[in-house]
PDB file of C-alpha atoms in Angstrom:
ATOM      1  CA  MET A   1       1.658  21.028   8.605  1.00 86.00           C
ATOM      2  CA  GLY A   2       1.576  17.721   6.896  1.00 95.00           C
ATOM      3  CA  LYS A   3       3.129  17.076   3.398  1.00 97.00           C
ATOM      4  CA  ILE A   4       1.168  15.965   0.275  1.00 98.00           C
ATOM      5  CA  ILE A   5       2.688  13.012  -1.711  1.00 98.00           C
ATOM      6  CA  VAL A   6       1.436  12.178  -5.313  1.00 97.00           C
ATOM      7  CA  MET A   7       1.374   8.952  -6.182  1.00 97.00           C
ATOM      8  CA  THR A   8       1.735   8.924 -10.342  1.00 95.00           C
ATOM      9  CA  SER A   9       2.569   7.470 -13.583  1.00 92.00           C
ATOM     10  CA  GLY A  10       1.933   8.132 -16.951  1.00 87.00           C
ATOM     11  CA  LYS A  11       0.857   4.972 -17.653  1.00 86.00           C
ATOM     12  CA  GLY A  12      -1.674   2.584 -16.204  1.00 87.00           C
ATOM     13  CA  GLY A  13      -1.282  -0.423 -14.434  1.00 89.00           C
ATOM     14  CA  VAL A  14       2.207  -0.200 -13.211  1.00 93.00           C
ATOM     15  CA  GLY A  15       1.044  -0.494  -9.651  1.00 93.00           C
ATOM     16  CA  LYS A  16       0.515   2.875  -8.439  1.00 95.00           C
ATOM     17  CA  THR A  17      -2.954   2.145  -6.086  1.00 95.00           C
ATOM     18  CA  THR A  18      -0.557  -0.860  -4.680  1.00 96.00           C
ATOM     19  CA  SER A  19       1.856   1.835  -3.595  1.00 97.00           C
ATOM     20  CA  SER A  20       0.053   4.254  -2.465  1.00 97.00           C
ATOM     21  CA  ALA A  21      -1.604   1.848  -0.272  1.00 97.00           C
ATOM     22  CA  ALA A  22       1.892   0.279   0.724  1.00 97.00           C
ATOM     23  CA  PHE A  23       3.583   3.738   0.942  1.00 98.00           C
ATOM     24  CA  ALA A  24       0.747   5.355   3.653  1.00 98.00           C
ATOM     25  CA  THR A  25       0.791   1.755   5.758  1.00 98.00           C
ATOM     26  CA  GLY A  26       4.609   2.205   5.826  1.00 98.00           C
ATOM     27  CA  PHE A  27       3.981   5.797   7.482  1.00 98.00           C
ATOM     28  CA  ALA A  28       1.878   4.689   9.317  1.00 98.00           C
ATOM     29  CA  LEU A  29       3.761   1.748  10.943  1.00 97.00           C
ATOM     30  CA  ARG A  30       6.545   4.118  11.451  1.00 97.00           C
ATOM     31  CA  GLY A  31       4.333   6.544  13.606  1.00 97.00           C
ATOM     32  CA  TYR A  32       3.148   9.250  11.341  1.00 98.00           C
ATOM     33  CA  LYS A  33      -0.876   9.892  11.233  1.00 98.00           C
ATOM     34  CA  THR A  34      -1.052   9.239   7.047  1.00 98.00           C
ATOM     35  CA  VAL A  35      -4.365   9.666   5.273  1.00 98.00           C
ATOM     36  CA  VAL A  36      -4.143   8.306   1.598  1.00 98.00           C
ATOM     37  CA  ILE A  37      -6.990   9.616  -0.890  1.00 97.00           C
ATOM     38  CA  ASP A  38      -8.108   7.781  -4.298  1.00 95.00           C
ATOM     39  CA  PHE A  39      -7.967  10.063  -6.808  1.00 94.00           C
ATOM     40  CA  ASP A  40      -9.627   7.603  -9.517  1.00 91.00           C
ATOM     41  CA  VAL A  41     -13.467   9.082  -9.811  1.00 91.00           C
ATOM     42  CA  GLY A  42     -15.473   6.402 -11.565  1.00 83.00           C
ATOM     43  CA  LEU A  43     -12.863   3.616 -11.188  1.00 83.00           C
ATOM     44  CA  ARG A  44     -12.798   3.170  -7.168  1.00 85.00           C
ATOM     45  CA  ASN A  45     -10.017   0.827  -6.500  1.00 91.00           C
ATOM     46  CA  LEU A  46      -8.014   1.659  -3.498  1.00 95.00           C
ATOM     47  CA  ASP A  47     -10.650   0.968  -0.796  1.00 95.00           C
ATOM     48  CA  LEU A  48     -10.621  -3.211  -2.260  1.00 94.00           C
ATOM     49  CA  VAL A  49      -6.743  -2.863  -2.425  1.00 95.00           C
ATOM     50  CA  MET A  50      -6.942  -1.437   1.566  1.00 96.00           C
ATOM     51  CA  GLY A  51      -9.809  -3.910   2.369  1.00 95.00           C
ATOM     52  CA  CYS A  52     -12.315  -1.347   3.202  1.00 95.00           C
ATOM     53  CA  GLU A  53     -14.624  -1.519   0.286  1.00 94.00           C
ATOM     54  CA  ARG A  54     -17.615  -2.495   2.450  1.00 94.00           C
ATOM     55  CA  ARG A  55     -17.325   0.469   4.837  1.00 96.00           C
ATOM     56  CA  VAL A  56     -17.471   2.656   2.466  1.00 95.00           C
ATOM     57  CA  VAL A  57     -20.523   5.302   3.283  1.00 94.00           C
ATOM     58  CA  PHE A  58     -19.314   8.637   2.256  1.00 95.00           C
ATOM     59  CA  ASP A  59     -16.613   9.655  -0.076  1.00 94.00           C
ATOM     60  CA  PHE A  60     -14.317  12.170  -1.580  1.00 95.00           C
ATOM     61  CA  ILE A  61     -16.955  13.693  -3.859  1.00 94.00           C
ATOM     62  CA  ASN A  62     -19.468  13.862  -1.100  1.00 94.00           C
ATOM     63  CA  ILE A  63     -16.926  16.287   0.622  1.00 95.00           C
ATOM     64  CA  ILE A  64     -16.253  18.610  -2.259  1.00 94.00           C
ATOM     65  CA  ASN A  65     -19.785  18.673  -2.709  1.00 93.00           C
ATOM     66  CA  GLY A  66     -20.337  19.847   1.054  1.00 93.00           C
ATOM     67  CA  GLU A  67     -22.972  16.496   1.540  1.00 94.00           C
ATOM     68  CA  ALA A  68     -20.784  15.227   4.282  1.00 95.00           C
ATOM     69  CA  ARG A  69     -18.142  15.793   6.561  1.00 95.00           C
ATOM     70  CA  LEU A  70     -14.798  15.203   6.216  1.00 96.00           C
ATOM     71  CA  ASN A  71     -14.553  12.998   9.599  1.00 95.00           C
ATOM     72  CA  GLN A  72     -17.776  11.095   7.857  1.00 96.00           C
ATOM     73  CA  ALA A  73     -16.514  10.131   5.039  1.00 96.00           C
ATOM     74  CA  LEU A  74     -12.306   8.960   6.555  1.00 97.00           C
ATOM     75  CA  ILE A  75     -12.049   5.027   7.056  1.00 97.00           C
ATOM     76  CA  LYS A  76      -9.790   4.344  10.143  1.00 98.00           C
ATOM     77  CA  ASP A  77      -7.977   1.214   9.184  1.00 97.00           C
ATOM     78  CA  LYS A  78      -8.674  -1.750  11.601  1.00 95.00           C
ATOM     79  CA  ARG A  79      -5.111  -3.089  11.561  1.00 96.00           C
ATOM     80  CA  VAL A  80      -2.625  -0.207  11.902  1.00 97.00           C
ATOM     81  CA  ASP A  81      -2.856   2.521  14.023  1.00 95.00           C
ATOM     82  CA  ASN A  82      -2.211   6.667  12.307  1.00 96.00           C
ATOM     83  CA  LEU A  83      -3.925   4.604   9.229  1.00 98.00           C
ATOM     84  CA  TYR A  84      -6.829   6.356   7.313  1.00 98.00           C
ATOM     85  CA  ILE A  85      -8.481   5.861   3.864  1.00 98.00           C
ATOM     86  CA  LEU A  86     -10.180   8.652   1.984  1.00 97.00           C
ATOM     87  CA  PRO A  87     -12.323   6.783  -1.020  1.00 95.00           C
ATOM     88  CA  THR A  88     -13.902   8.524  -4.236  1.00 93.00           C
ATOM     89  CA  SER A  89     -17.102   7.815  -5.511  1.00 89.00           C
ATOM     90  CA  GLN A  90     -17.983   5.152  -7.999  1.00 85.00           C
ATOM     91  CA  THR A  91     -20.682   6.814  -9.854  1.00 79.00           C
ATOM     92  CA  ARG A  92     -19.398  10.339 -10.587  1.00 83.00           C
ATOM     93  CA  ASP A  93     -17.038  11.394 -13.150  1.00 74.00           C
ATOM     94  CA  LYS A  94     -13.942  13.340 -13.376  1.00 75.00           C
ATOM     95  CA  ASP A  95     -15.504  16.663 -13.511  1.00 77.00           C
ATOM     96  CA  ALA A  96     -16.575  15.868  -9.904  1.00 83.00           C
ATOM     97  CA  LEU A  97     -13.054  17.318  -8.970  1.00 89.00           C
ATOM     98  CA  THR A  98     -12.796  20.627  -8.691  1.00 91.00           C
ATOM     99  CA  LYS A  99      -9.846  22.720  -8.234  1.00 92.00           C
ATOM    100  CA  GLU A 100     -11.354  24.725  -5.072  1.00 94.00           C
ATOM    101  CA  GLY A 101     -12.854  21.451  -3.686  1.00 94.00           C
ATOM    102  CA  VAL A 102     -10.248  19.596  -3.950  1.00 95.00           C
ATOM    103  CA  GLU A 103      -7.821  22.169  -2.354  1.00 95.00           C
ATOM    104  CA  LYS A 104      -9.937  22.644   0.514  1.00 95.00           C
ATOM    105  CA  VAL A 105     -10.222  19.230   1.456  1.00 96.00           C
ATOM    106  CA  LEU A 106      -6.325  18.832   1.050  1.00 96.00           C
ATOM    107  CA  GLU A 107      -5.813  21.794   3.259  1.00 96.00           C
ATOM    108  CA  GLU A 108      -7.693  20.208   6.468  1.00 96.00           C
ATOM    109  CA  LEU A 109      -6.099  17.126   5.740  1.00 97.00           C
ATOM    110  CA  ARG A 110      -2.768  19.205   5.933  1.00 96.00           C
ATOM    111  CA  GLN A 111      -3.394  20.294   9.211  1.00 96.00           C
ATOM    112  CA  GLU A 112      -4.126  16.900  10.927  1.00 96.00           C
ATOM    113  CA  PHE A 113      -1.897  14.712   9.158  1.00 98.00           C
ATOM    114  CA  ASP A 114       1.709  13.974   8.761  1.00 98.00           C
ATOM    115  CA  TYR A 115       1.197  12.888   5.137  1.00 98.00           C
ATOM    116  CA  VAL A 116      -1.468  13.261   2.763  1.00 98.00           C
ATOM    117  CA  ILE A 117      -0.796  10.020  -0.541  1.00 98.00           C
ATOM    118  CA  CYS A 118      -2.484  11.000  -3.412  1.00 97.00           C
ATOM    119  CA  ASP A 119      -3.422   8.038  -5.294  1.00 95.00           C
ATOM    120  CA  SER A 120      -3.469   9.708  -9.077  1.00 93.00           C
ATOM    121  CA  PRO A 121      -5.443   7.841 -11.757  1.00 89.00           C
ATOM    122  CA  ALA A 122      -2.758   6.879 -14.704  1.00 84.00           C
ATOM    123  CA  GLY A 123      -1.980   9.214 -17.810  1.00 79.00           C
ATOM    124  CA  ILE A 124      -2.916  13.557 -17.515  1.00 80.00           C
ATOM    125  CA  GLU A 125      -6.846  13.374 -17.426  1.00 79.00           C
ATOM    126  CA  ARG A 126      -8.453  15.985 -15.256  1.00 83.00           C
ATOM    127  CA  GLY A 127      -8.163  13.464 -11.702  1.00 86.00           C
ATOM    128  CA  ALA A 128      -4.361  12.921 -12.462  1.00 89.00           C
ATOM    129  CA  LEU A 129      -3.464  16.543 -13.016  1.00 90.00           C
ATOM    130  CA  MET A 130      -5.924  17.734  -9.636  1.00 91.00           C
ATOM    131  CA  ALA A 131      -3.844  14.900  -7.626  1.00 91.00           C
ATOM    132  CA  LEU A 132      -0.105  16.233  -8.846  1.00 94.00           C
ATOM    133  CA  TYR A 133      -1.093  20.415  -8.699  1.00 95.00           C
ATOM    134  CA  PHE A 134      -1.232  20.259  -4.936  1.00 95.00           C
ATOM    135  CA  ALA A 135       1.935  18.059  -4.309  1.00 96.00           C
ATOM    136  CA  ASP A 136       4.755  18.928  -2.134  1.00 97.00           C
ATOM    137  CA  GLU A 137       6.303  15.778  -3.169  1.00 97.00           C
ATOM    138  CA  ALA A 138       5.960  13.425  -6.197  1.00 97.00           C
ATOM    139  CA  ILE A 139       6.710   9.552  -6.389  1.00 98.00           C
ATOM    140  CA  ILE A 140       7.145   8.495 -10.386  1.00 97.00           C
ATOM    141  CA  VAL A 141       6.250   4.947 -10.156  1.00 97.00           C
ATOM    142  CA  THR A 142       7.078   3.176 -13.810  1.00 96.00           C
ATOM    143  CA  ASN A 143       7.889  -0.309 -14.664  1.00 95.00           C
ATOM    144  CA  PRO A 144      11.323  -1.228 -16.598  1.00 95.00           C
ATOM    145  CA  GLU A 145       9.903  -1.064 -20.340  1.00 94.00           C
ATOM    146  CA  VAL A 146      10.722   1.831 -22.966  1.00 94.00           C
ATOM    147  CA  SER A 147       6.709   2.872 -22.740  1.00 93.00           C
ATOM    148  CA  SER A 148       6.049   3.277 -19.200  1.00 94.00           C
ATOM    149  CA  VAL A 149       9.650   5.247 -19.001  1.00 95.00           C
ATOM    150  CA  ARG A 150       8.590   7.444 -21.741  1.00 94.00           C
ATOM    151  CA  ASP A 151       5.055   8.275 -20.332  1.00 93.00           C
ATOM    152  CA  SER A 152       6.992   9.107 -16.781  1.00 94.00           C
ATOM    153  CA  ASP A 153       8.784  11.601 -18.644  1.00 94.00           C
ATOM    154  CA  ARG A 154       6.235  13.494 -19.741  1.00 92.00           C
ATOM    155  CA  ILE A 155       4.884  13.363 -15.989  1.00 94.00           C
ATOM    156  CA  LEU A 156       8.002  14.953 -14.973  1.00 94.00           C
ATOM    157  CA  GLY A 157       7.184  17.564 -17.454  1.00 93.00           C
ATOM    158  CA  MET A 158       3.634  18.116 -16.758  1.00 92.00           C
ATOM    159  CA  LEU A 159       5.157  18.718 -12.650  1.00 93.00           C
ATOM    160  CA  ALA A 160       7.625  21.156 -13.483  1.00 93.00           C
ATOM    161  CA  ALA A 161       5.071  23.129 -15.658  1.00 93.00           C
ATOM    162  CA  ARG A 162       1.452  22.477 -13.995  1.00 91.00           C
ATOM    163  CA  SER A 163       1.773  22.387 -10.408  1.00 94.00           C
ATOM    164  CA  ARG A 164       1.006  25.044  -7.826  1.00 95.00           C
ATOM    165  CA  ARG A 165       4.396  25.417  -7.160  1.00 95.00           C
ATOM    166  CA  ALA A 166       5.300  26.427 -10.354  1.00 94.00           C
ATOM    167  CA  GLU A 167       2.313  28.595 -11.113  1.00 93.00           C
ATOM    168  CA  LEU A 168       3.665  30.308  -7.953  1.00 94.00           C
ATOM    169  CA  ASN A 169       7.276  30.249  -8.732  1.00 94.00           C
ATOM    170  CA  GLU A 170       8.286  28.049  -5.305  1.00 95.00           C
ATOM    171  CA  GLU A 171      10.805  25.510  -4.762  1.00 95.00           C
ATOM    172  CA  PRO A 172       9.728  22.677  -7.148  1.00 95.00           C
ATOM    173  CA  VAL A 173       7.802  19.629  -6.404  1.00 96.00           C
ATOM    174  CA  LYS A 174      10.161  16.463  -5.151  1.00 97.00           C
ATOM    175  CA  GLU A 175      11.288  13.907  -7.276  1.00 97.00           C
ATOM    176  CA  HIS A 176      11.397   9.880  -6.830  1.00 98.00           C
ATOM    177  CA  LEU A 177      11.381   7.145  -8.482  1.00 98.00           C
ATOM    178  CA  LEU A 178       9.736   4.277  -7.202  1.00 98.00           C
ATOM    179  CA  LEU A 179      10.948   0.971 -10.063  1.00 97.00           C
ATOM    180  CA  THR A 180       8.058  -1.832  -9.768  1.00 97.00           C
ATOM    181  CA  ARG A 181       7.672  -5.214 -11.095  1.00 95.00           C
ATOM    182  CA  TYR A 182      11.837  -5.259 -11.609  1.00 96.00           C
ATOM    183  CA  ASP A 183      12.437  -8.839 -12.819  1.00 95.00           C
ATOM    184  CA  PRO A 184      16.704  -9.473 -12.775  1.00 94.00           C
ATOM    185  CA  ALA A 185      16.767 -12.761 -14.656  1.00 92.00           C
ATOM    186  CA  ARG A 186      14.794 -10.920 -17.518  1.00 93.00           C
ATOM    187  CA  VAL A 187      17.009  -7.724 -17.504  1.00 94.00           C
ATOM    188  CA  GLU A 188      19.659 -10.005 -17.972  1.00 92.00           C
ATOM    189  CA  ARG A 189      18.300 -11.398 -20.510  1.00 92.00           C
ATOM    190  CA  GLY A 190      17.779  -7.863 -22.300  1.00 92.00           C
ATOM    191  CA  GLU A 191      14.486  -8.576 -22.313  1.00 94.00           C
ATOM    192  CA  MET A 192      13.792  -5.392 -19.572  1.00 94.00           C
ATOM    193  CA  LEU A 193      15.720  -2.074 -19.455  1.00 96.00           C
ATOM    194  CA  ASN A 194      17.617  -2.378 -16.036  1.00 95.00           C
ATOM    195  CA  VAL A 195      18.106   0.450 -13.322  1.00 96.00           C
ATOM    196  CA  THR A 196      20.700   2.650 -14.626  1.00 95.00           C
ATOM    197  CA  ASP A 197      18.858   2.698 -18.371  1.00 94.00           C
ATOM    198  CA  VAL A 198      15.685   4.033 -16.254  1.00 96.00           C
ATOM    199  CA  LEU A 199      17.524   6.540 -14.458  1.00 96.00           C
ATOM    200  CA  GLU A 200      19.590   7.958 -17.409  1.00 95.00           C
ATOM    201  CA  ILE A 201      16.191   8.759 -19.377  1.00 95.00           C
ATOM    202  CA  LEU A 202      14.597   9.943 -16.242  1.00 96.00           C
ATOM    203  CA  ALA A 203      17.282  11.508 -14.262  1.00 96.00           C
ATOM    204  CA  ILE A 204      15.252  11.544 -10.576  1.00 97.00           C
ATOM    205  CA  PRO A 205      16.788  10.089  -7.299  1.00 97.00           C
ATOM    206  CA  LEU A 206      15.739   6.454  -7.124  1.00 97.00           C
ATOM    207  CA  LEU A 207      13.609   5.497  -3.894  1.00 98.00           C
ATOM    208  CA  GLY A 208      13.179   1.725  -4.512  1.00 97.00           C
ATOM    209  CA  VAL A 209      13.397  -1.040  -6.423  1.00 97.00           C
ATOM    210  CA  ILE A 210      10.168  -3.641  -6.400  1.00 97.00           C
ATOM    211  CA  PRO A 211      10.573  -6.432  -7.632  1.00 96.00           C
ATOM    212  CA  GLU A 212       8.072  -8.662  -9.400  1.00 95.00           C
ATOM    213  CA  SER A 213       6.108 -11.103  -6.879  1.00 94.00           C
ATOM    214  CA  GLN A 214       3.471 -13.023  -6.596  1.00 94.00           C
ATOM    215  CA  ALA A 215       3.201 -11.370  -3.231  1.00 94.00           C
ATOM    216  CA  VAL A 216       1.365  -8.040  -4.500  1.00 94.00           C
ATOM    217  CA  LEU A 217      -1.405 -10.080  -6.010  1.00 92.00           C
ATOM    218  CA  ARG A 218      -2.350 -11.864  -3.362  1.00 94.00           C
ATOM    219  CA  ALA A 219      -2.390  -9.198  -1.336  1.00 94.00           C
ATOM    220  CA  SER A 220      -4.288  -7.152  -3.463  1.00 92.00           C
ATOM    221  CA  ASN A 221      -6.831  -9.940  -3.757  1.00 92.00           C
ATOM    222  CA  ILE A 222      -7.645 -10.442   0.320  1.00 95.00           C
ATOM    223  CA  GLY A 223      -7.290  -6.479   0.771  1.00 95.00           C
ATOM    224  CA  MET A 224      -3.838  -6.436   2.609  1.00 96.00           C
ATOM    225  CA  PRO A 225      -1.623  -3.633   1.578  1.00 96.00           C
ATOM    226  CA  VAL A 226       1.821  -5.819   0.970  1.00 96.00           C
ATOM    227  CA  THR A 227       3.974  -3.661   3.459  1.00 96.00           C
ATOM    228  CA  LEU A 228       2.301  -5.672   5.880  1.00 96.00           C
ATOM    229  CA  ASP A 229       3.686  -9.090   4.330  1.00 95.00           C
ATOM    230  CA  ASP A 230       7.369  -8.827   5.555  1.00 88.00           C
ATOM    231  CA  LYS A 231       8.368 -12.042   4.339  1.00 93.00           C
ATOM    232  CA  SER A 232       7.925 -11.067   0.903  1.00 95.00           C
ATOM    233  CA  THR A 233      10.646  -9.585  -1.365  1.00 96.00           C
ATOM    234  CA  ALA A 234       8.152  -7.130  -2.430  1.00 96.00           C
ATOM    235  CA  GLY A 235       7.111  -6.466   1.162  1.00 97.00           C
ATOM    236  CA  GLN A 236      10.607  -5.913   1.743  1.00 97.00           C
ATOM    237  CA  ALA A 237      11.086  -3.757  -0.921  1.00 97.00           C
ATOM    238  CA  TYR A 238       8.824  -1.033  -0.071  1.00 97.00           C
ATOM    239  CA  ARG A 239       9.915  -1.070   3.749  1.00 97.00           C
ATOM    240  CA  ASP A 240      13.434  -0.190   2.395  1.00 97.00           C
ATOM    241  CA  ALA A 241      11.810   2.401   0.019  1.00 98.00           C
ATOM    242  CA  ILE A 242      10.092   3.891   2.769  1.00 98.00           C
ATOM    243  CA  ALA A 243      12.899   4.104   4.787  1.00 98.00           C
ATOM    244  CA  ARG A 244      15.238   5.721   1.980  1.00 98.00           C
ATOM    245  CA  PHE A 245      11.958   8.543   1.968  1.00 98.00           C
ATOM    246  CA  LEU A 246      12.498   9.185   5.382  1.00 97.00           C
ATOM    247  CA  GLY A 247      16.119   9.963   5.034  1.00 97.00           C
ATOM    248  CA  GLU A 248      18.191   6.282   6.016  1.00 97.00           C
ATOM    249  CA  GLN A 249      20.722   5.178   4.083  1.00 96.00           C
ATOM    250  CA  ILE A 250      19.593   1.713   2.633  1.00 95.00           C
ATOM    251  CA  GLU A 251      21.576  -0.361   0.182  1.00 95.00           C
ATOM    252  CA  HIS A 252      19.095  -1.352  -2.807  1.00 94.00           C
ATOM    253  CA  ARG A 253      18.122  -5.077  -2.726  1.00 92.00           C
ATOM    254  CA  PHE A 254      16.526  -7.366  -5.084  1.00 91.00           C
ATOM    255  CA  VAL A 255      18.369  -6.028  -8.476  1.00 90.00           C
ATOM    256  CA  LYS A 256      20.617  -8.613  -9.483  1.00 85.00           C
ATOM    257  CA  PRO A 257      19.233 -12.483 -10.201  1.00 81.00           C
ATOM    258  CA  GLU A 258      19.106 -15.088  -7.189  1.00 71.00           C
ATOM    259  CA  ARG A 259      22.182 -16.949  -7.493  1.00 64.00           C
ATOM    260  CA  ARG A 260      21.540 -20.617  -6.602  1.00 58.00           C
ATOM    261  CA  GLY A 261      23.633 -23.413  -5.653  1.00 55.00           C
ATOM    262  CA  PHE A 262      23.748 -27.084  -6.536  1.00 48.00           C
ATOM    263  CA  PHE A 263      21.355 -28.494  -3.316  1.00 49.00           C
ATOM    264  CA  ASN A 264      18.787 -25.253  -3.920  1.00 51.00           C
ATOM    265  CA  ARG A 265      18.234 -25.927  -7.365  1.00 49.00           C
ATOM    266  CA  LEU A 266      17.952 -29.802  -6.592  1.00 49.00           C
ATOM    267  CA  LEU A 267      15.213 -29.169  -4.242  1.00 45.00           C
ATOM    268  CA  ARG A 268      13.599 -26.756  -6.587  1.00 45.00           C
ATOM    269  CA  ARG A 269      13.237 -29.335  -9.304  1.00 47.00           C
ATOM    270  CA  THR A 270      12.121 -31.845  -6.918  1.00 39.00           C
ATOM    271  CA  ALA A 271       9.588 -29.177  -5.035  1.00 37.00           C
TER     272      ALA A 271
END
């Protein structure tokens, strides 16, 4: 029986879709059969980040409405074995997501896949609530800024009160924190919250710290999950976070400013 993971946040623009693609790819690279689903009906972006936008024929809403079978809508990644994408509709509205329809699709996927990753829209609208309702585990994506952290705290409240596990009085949704767009130099100047500040506010286990990196934008623009760029700091940080999710003990990197020696600074100036 597969595990349902929701990638969620209270604020938009924090990197949920990037993180959903990165984690799905990372799990597949580890040999786990993984599917990632776009819950952002009307604002479809996951297929762009995954580089399969031209291969979309049927989508999540077609499956819910009985207009296509699941195997017709699933897109197999061409680069990574065990990786599949279920895009959503770009023309329907959020009301197309029904609880019964979503449950049926997720239960079918759970039978076939080791991990089902739900790429949630931001906030607490219908798509976001539907994505978190069925979750077994949640990865809370936040930036090191007060508004992002505050909104994430509200999402934690929703997970505690509005998930199916909460309604059935089952074991709570397991929560993880993913801190994205982290810039140690700006933290040192007092322009961003530091890791300790965020952990004190949210009080959930830290899964990973993803540094601010141009590699994320480059990867998104060419439709490649940044996990595949193992030379970039962001790609390495995502791989570390995935390893921690799977139970490995790995020290957190990229949380302190890079200290350059005299010759490195000289070369940087002349580059």
